[in-house]
Short mmCIF file of C-alpha atoms (C1' of nucleotides) in Angstrom, two decimals:
data_model
loop_
_atom_site.label_atom_id
_atom_site.label_comp_id
_atom_site.label_asym_id
_atom_site.label_seq_id
_atom_site.Cartn_x
_atom_site.Cartn_y
_atom_site.Cartn_z
CA UNK I 1 -13.54 13.44 19.99
CA UNK I 2 -10.33 15.29 20.58
CA UNK I 3 -7.75 15.66 17.88
CA UNK I 4 -4.85 15.38 20.26
CA UNK I 5 -4.19 12.06 21.91
CA UNK I 6 -5.20 11.93 25.55
CA UNK I 7 -2.02 10.24 26.67
CA UNK I 8 1.51 9.81 25.47
CA UNK I 9 2.43 6.34 26.58
CA UNK I 10 2.31 4.89 23.12
CA UNK I 11 5.19 4.32 20.77
CA UNK I 12 4.92 5.59 17.19
CA UNK I 13 2.81 3.30 14.98
CA UNK I 14 4.42 -0.08 14.33
CA UNK I 15 2.45 -0.58 11.12
CA UNK I 16 0.41 1.28 8.57
CA UNK I 17 -2.61 -0.96 8.08
CA UNK I 18 -2.89 0.91 4.82
CA UNK I 19 -5.78 -0.90 3.17
CA UNK I 20 -9.42 -0.10 2.44
CA UNK I 21 -12.45 -0.86 0.35
CA UNK I 22 -12.72 -4.19 -1.40
CA UNK I 23 -9.23 -5.27 -0.45
CA UNK I 24 -9.95 -4.71 3.21
CA UNK I 25 -13.22 -6.64 2.94
CA UNK I 26 -11.39 -9.52 1.33
CA UNK I 27 -8.72 -9.43 4.00
CA UNK I 28 -11.29 -9.45 6.82
CA UNK I 29 -13.04 -12.40 5.13
CA UNK I 30 -9.79 -14.34 5.03
CA UNK I 31 -9.10 -13.49 8.68
CA UNK I 32 -12.54 -14.65 9.66
CA UNK I 33 -12.24 -17.92 7.79
CA UNK I 34 -8.99 -18.86 9.49
CA UNK I 35 -10.24 -17.69 12.87
CA UNK I 36 -11.63 -21.14 13.54
CA UNK I 37 -9.54 -24.06 14.80
CA UNK I 38 -11.20 -26.66 12.60
CA UNK I 39 -10.62 -24.65 9.45
CA UNK I 40 -7.04 -23.98 10.44
CA UNK I 41 -6.51 -27.72 10.82
CA UNK I 42 -8.06 -28.38 7.42
CA UNK I 43 -5.67 -25.90 5.83
CA UNK I 44 -2.73 -27.54 7.58
CA UNK I 45 -3.85 -30.97 6.42
CA UNK I 46 -3.97 -29.77 2.83
CA UNK I 47 -0.30 -28.81 3.02
CA UNK I 48 0.70 -32.42 3.63
CA UNK I 49 -2.10 -33.91 1.55
CA UNK I 50 -2.44 -31.80 -1.58
CA UNK I 51 -5.10 -33.09 -3.91
CA UNK I 52 -7.00 -35.07 -1.34
CA UNK I 53 -10.76 -35.35 -1.59
CA UNK I 54 -13.43 -34.25 0.84
CA UNK I 55 -13.78 -37.73 2.31
CA UNK I 56 -10.11 -37.80 3.27
CA UNK I 57 -10.54 -34.61 5.24
CA UNK I 58 -13.74 -35.85 6.85
CA UNK I 59 -11.89 -38.96 8.05
CA UNK I 60 -9.34 -36.88 9.94
CA UNK I 61 -11.92 -34.83 11.84
CA UNK I 62 -14.44 -35.68 14.56
CA UNK I 63 -17.21 -34.03 12.58
CA UNK I 64 -20.03 -35.06 10.27
CA UNK I 65 -19.54 -34.90 6.53
CA UNK I 66 -22.07 -32.11 6.19
CA UNK I 67 -20.22 -29.97 8.70
CA UNK I 68 -16.87 -30.46 7.02
CA UNK I 69 -18.45 -29.60 3.68
CA UNK I 70 -19.63 -26.32 5.17
CA UNK I 71 -16.18 -25.49 6.50
CA UNK I 72 -14.68 -26.26 3.10
CA UNK I 73 -17.17 -23.87 1.54
CA UNK I 74 -16.09 -21.09 3.92
CA UNK I 75 -12.44 -21.71 3.10
CA UNK I 76 -13.24 -21.78 -0.63
CA UNK I 77 -15.27 -18.56 -0.58
CA UNK I 78 -12.56 -16.83 1.44
CA UNK I 79 -10.03 -17.93 -1.15
CA UNK I 80 -7.81 -20.14 0.97
CA UNK I 81 -8.49 -23.29 -1.04
CA UNK I 82 -9.87 -24.35 -4.36
CA UNK I 83 -11.70 -27.54 -5.29
CA UNK I 84 -11.66 -29.28 -8.65
CA UNK I 85 -14.35 -31.77 -9.59
CA UNK I 86 -12.81 -35.15 -10.31
CA UNK I 87 -15.48 -37.67 -11.15
CA UNK I 88 -17.96 -37.84 -8.30
CA UNK I 89 -15.38 -36.56 -5.85
CA UNK I 90 -13.80 -33.17 -5.34
CA UNK I 91 -10.08 -32.65 -5.23
CA UNK I 92 -8.95 -29.89 -2.89
CA UNK I 93 -5.79 -27.83 -2.99
CA UNK I 94 -4.41 -24.72 -1.40
CA UNK I 95 -5.06 -21.59 -3.39
CA UNK I 96 -1.45 -20.57 -3.80
CA UNK I 97 -2.23 -17.27 -5.50
CA UNK I 98 -4.52 -15.99 -2.78
CA UNK I 99 -2.30 -17.24 0.01
CA UNK I 100 0.59 -15.33 -1.52
CA UNK I 101 -1.66 -12.26 -1.81
CA UNK I 102 -2.57 -12.52 1.85
CA UNK I 103 1.07 -12.83 2.93
CA UNK I 104 2.04 -9.81 0.83
CA UNK I 105 -0.77 -7.77 2.33
CA UNK I 106 0.33 -8.65 5.87
CA UNK I 107 3.94 -7.84 5.11
CA UNK I 108 2.91 -4.52 3.61
CA UNK I 109 0.36 -3.27 6.10
CA UNK I 110 2.04 -4.69 9.18
CA UNK I 111 5.60 -4.22 8.07
CA UNK T 1 -8.76 -42.31 4.15
CA UNK T 2 -6.35 -43.13 1.38
CA UNK T 3 -2.68 -42.31 1.70
CA UNK T 4 -2.29 -41.38 -1.96
CA UNK T 5 -3.99 -38.25 -3.22
CA UNK T 6 -7.06 -38.92 -5.32
CA UNK T 7 -6.11 -36.42 -8.00
CA UNK T 8 -3.01 -34.70 -9.29
CA UNK T 9 -4.22 -31.30 -10.30
CA UNK T 10 -2.54 -29.53 -7.41
CA UNK T 11 0.77 -27.76 -7.42
CA UNK T 12 3.29 -28.58 -4.69
CA UNK T 13 2.49 -26.84 -1.38
CA UNK T 14 2.91 -23.08 -1.50
CA UNK T 15 3.46 -22.88 2.23
CA UNK T 16 4.29 -24.96 5.24
CA UNK T 17 1.78 -23.80 7.86
CA UNK T 18 4.31 -25.22 10.27
CA UNK T 19 2.75 -24.30 13.61
CA UNK T 20 0.96 -26.15 16.39
CA UNK T 21 -0.06 -26.19 20.00
CA UNK T 22 -0.23 -22.96 21.93
CA UNK T 23 1.22 -20.88 19.11
CA UNK T 24 -1.43 -22.12 16.71
CA UNK T 25 -4.17 -21.37 19.25
CA UNK T 26 -2.83 -17.88 19.65
CA UNK T 27 -2.64 -17.38 15.93
CA UNK T 28 -6.24 -18.56 15.44
CA UNK T 29 -7.33 -16.20 18.21
CA UNK T 30 -5.68 -13.27 16.44
CA UNK T 31 -7.24 -14.30 13.12
CA UNK T 32 -10.65 -14.48 14.74
CA UNK T 33 -10.33 -11.07 16.39
CA UNK T 34 -9.48 -9.35 13.12
CA UNK T 35 -12.13 -11.29 11.21
CA UNK T 36 -14.66 -8.60 12.03
CA UNK T 37 -15.00 -5.33 10.09
CA UNK T 38 -15.59 -3.18 13.18
CA UNK T 39 -12.50 -4.46 14.94
CA UNK T 40 -10.43 -4.03 11.81
CA UNK T 41 -11.55 -0.40 11.64
CA UNK T 42 -10.67 0.13 15.30
CA UNK T 43 -7.17 -1.19 14.67
CA UNK T 44 -6.81 1.08 11.64
CA UNK T 45 -7.98 4.06 13.69
CA UNK T 46 -5.36 3.36 16.31
CA UNK T 47 -2.62 3.66 13.69
CA UNK T 48 -3.51 7.28 13.04
CA UNK T 49 -4.61 8.02 16.59
CA UNK T 50 -2.14 6.33 18.91
CA UNK T 51 -2.92 6.94 22.54
CA UNK T 52 -6.53 7.83 22.07
CA UNK T 53 -9.06 6.90 24.70
CA UNK T 54 -12.11 4.67 24.45
CA UNK T 55 -14.46 7.62 23.98
CA UNK T 56 -12.54 8.78 20.91
CA UNK T 57 -13.08 5.40 19.31
CA UNK T 58 -16.73 5.30 20.30
CA UNK T 59 -17.24 8.67 18.58
CA UNK T 60 -16.00 7.32 15.27
CA UNK T 61 -18.31 4.30 15.25
CA UNK T 62 -22.10 3.94 14.92
CA UNK T 63 -22.20 1.72 17.99
CA UNK T 64 -23.02 2.03 21.65
CA UNK T 65 -20.21 2.54 24.15
CA UNK T 66 -20.81 -0.89 25.68
CA UNK T 67 -20.43 -2.58 22.32
CA UNK T 68 -17.20 -0.80 21.51
CA UNK T 69 -15.88 -1.73 24.94
CA UNK T 70 -16.55 -5.38 24.15
CA UNK T 71 -14.75 -5.13 20.83
CA UNK T 72 -11.78 -3.51 22.55
CA UNK T 73 -11.72 -6.39 25.02
CA UNK T 74 -11.57 -8.90 22.18
CA UNK T 75 -8.71 -7.02 20.53
CA UNK T 76 -6.92 -6.75 23.88
CA UNK T 77 -7.28 -10.44 24.72
CA UNK T 78 -6.11 -11.40 21.27
CA UNK T 79 -3.06 -9.23 21.73
CA UNK T 80 -3.63 -6.68 18.98
CA UNK T 81 -3.86 -3.72 21.32
CA UNK T 82 -3.05 -2.74 24.89
CA UNK T 83 -4.76 -0.24 27.13
CA UNK T 84 -3.16 1.83 29.85
CA UNK T 85 -5.23 3.40 32.58
CA UNK T 86 -4.81 7.17 32.54
CA UNK T 87 -6.96 8.82 35.14
CA UNK T 88 -10.56 7.80 34.66
CA UNK T 89 -9.94 7.08 30.98
CA UNK T 90 -8.06 4.36 29.20
CA UNK T 91 -5.37 5.08 26.68
CA UNK T 92 -5.18 2.55 23.86
CA UNK T 93 -2.22 1.67 21.65
CA UNK T 94 -1.28 -0.98 19.17
CA UNK T 95 0.61 -3.88 20.71
CA UNK T 96 3.71 -3.58 18.56
CA UNK T 97 5.34 -6.70 19.94
CA UNK T 98 2.43 -9.00 19.19
CA UNK T 99 1.77 -7.44 15.81
CA UNK T 100 5.39 -8.09 14.87
CA UNK T 101 5.04 -11.66 16.13
CA UNK T 102 1.98 -12.18 13.97
CA UNK T 103 3.72 -10.81 10.90
CA UNK T 104 6.70 -13.07 11.47
CA UNK T 105 4.47 -16.09 11.89
CA UNK T 106 2.68 -15.34 8.62
CA UNK T 107 5.94 -14.81 6.77
CA UNK T 108 7.29 -18.07 8.14
CA UNK T 109 4.34 -20.40 7.74
CA UNK T 110 3.03 -18.91 4.53
CA UNK T 111 6.34 -18.05 2.99
"C1'" DT R 1 -31.36 -48.04 -16.76
"C1'" DA R 2 -30.27 -48.99 -12.20
"C1'" DC R 3 -26.82 -48.90 -8.51
"C1'" DG R 4 -22.91 -47.50 -5.69
"C1'" DT R 5 -20.00 -43.58 -4.52
"C1'" DT R 6 -19.09 -38.96 -3.28
"C1'" DT R 7 -20.31 -34.41 -2.08
"C1'" DA R 8 -23.36 -30.41 -1.53
"C1'" DT R 9 -27.48 -28.55 0.21
"C1'" DC R 10 -31.71 -28.33 3.12
"C1'" DG R 11 -33.98 -28.00 7.43
"C1'" DT R 12 -33.20 -27.49 12.08
"C1'" DA R 13 -31.20 -27.47 16.83
"C1'" DT R 14 -27.75 -25.49 19.66
"C1'" DT R 15 -24.11 -22.55 20.69
"C1'" DT R 16 -21.63 -18.32 20.10
"C1'" DA R 17 -21.22 -13.52 18.67
"C1'" DT R 18 -23.00 -9.04 18.53
"C1'" DA R 19 -25.62 -5.27 20.18
"C1'" DC R 20 -27.97 -2.38 23.56
"C1'" DG R 21 -29.54 -0.05 28.00
"C1'" DA R 22 -28.66 0.10 32.71
"C1'" DT R 23 -25.53 -0.02 36.29
"C1'" DA R 24 -21.22 -0.37 38.75
"C1'" DA R 25 -16.39 0.88 39.35
"C1'" DA R 26 -12.65 4.05 39.14
"C1'" DT R 27 -10.69 8.58 38.95
"C1'" DC R 28 -10.49 13.57 39.19
"C1'" DA R 29 -12.23 18.05 40.56
"C1'" DT R 30 -14.92 20.84 43.49
"C1'" DA E 1 -17.71 13.95 50.80
"C1'" DT E 2 -20.27 15.21 46.38
"C1'" DG E 3 -20.61 15.32 41.72
"C1'" DA E 4 -18.87 14.86 36.99
"C1'" DT E 5 -16.42 11.97 33.74
"C1'" DT E 6 -14.97 7.76 31.75
"C1'" DT E 7 -15.00 2.95 31.11
"C1'" DA E 8 -16.14 -1.88 32.17
"C1'" DT E 9 -19.49 -5.22 33.28
"C1'" DC E 10 -24.18 -7.22 33.78
"C1'" DG E 11 -28.44 -8.81 31.94
"C1'" DT E 12 -30.71 -9.65 27.89
"C1'" DA E 13 -32.41 -9.62 23.04
"C1'" DT E 14 -31.24 -10.71 18.43
"C1'" DA E 15 -28.29 -12.34 14.72
"C1'" DA E 16 -24.82 -15.41 13.09
"C1'" DA E 17 -22.01 -19.52 13.34
"C1'" DT E 18 -21.68 -24.30 14.05
"C1'" DA E 19 -23.32 -28.90 14.08
"C1'" DC E 20 -26.15 -32.81 12.65
"C1'" DG E 21 -29.28 -36.09 9.98
"C1'" DA E 22 -31.67 -36.48 5.85
"C1'" DT E 23 -31.87 -35.77 1.15
"C1'" DA E 24 -30.64 -34.33 -3.39
"C1'" DA E 25 -27.29 -33.87 -7.08
"C1'" DA E 26 -23.48 -35.45 -9.93
"C1'" DC E 27 -20.71 -39.01 -11.68
"C1'" DG E 28 -18.93 -43.62 -12.91
"C1'" DT E 29 -20.00 -48.42 -13.57
"C1'" DA E 30 -22.49 -52.74 -14.11
#
DNA sequence: TACGTTTATCGTATTTATACGATAAATCAT
DNA sequence: ATGATTTATCGTATAAATACGATAAACGTA
């Protein structure tokens, strides 16, 4: 690999992408989780229906309950949402703290 | 599905996620492309090596040339990078316009 | 205790993503 | 033209994601 760029058609960097280690892993995980149209829709639904239960989400999607439960798990483990047990059901909300963290990271590394 | 939330443990929405249609599709595509550690590394490398060619990127990764070429295609089609033919090689840069668009979208819908 | 309700998990089928070697395409230099 | 260099694409093998039905787990209620 050469140290000098092979061409000069590129503008100076528009962003730093200054992140690494565990933070980068976490960021990639969040990117991956939202890189799916179903999961993006679920997140959108939770904005207008905070505190809804799994069944409510299942009813809005053309998917089996087991599949939706898996998607919710991915979103939970990535930190986009959090679920609180409420009797036999599970109440889902956006994870405001992590969403804010993600936004700040994007602003910083792509700003 | 019930119209009233089944629990009340959730704070008011921390974001709007106000996006839909083609813009949402594009956003999901960009999320998906960066939801892979190799592609994230490639993007980071391009910050410090603007205008490098495919071979330079291949040399920094423990992957075959064909594989890297595929990853570059994903990043290109998602709009994160752009490649300009320069002789027999291909000079890669960050796509500043699209990166800025992504950042603005995140700030808006998650702000 | 037994039953209805709700959700997660298991096992599995299918699709998609990832990876590689081999080859083709494009360009430059000889 | 021939050969060297660089990259993309093809074919294919393997790994991971996605989907489903069936079942188990947890809870409230009769």
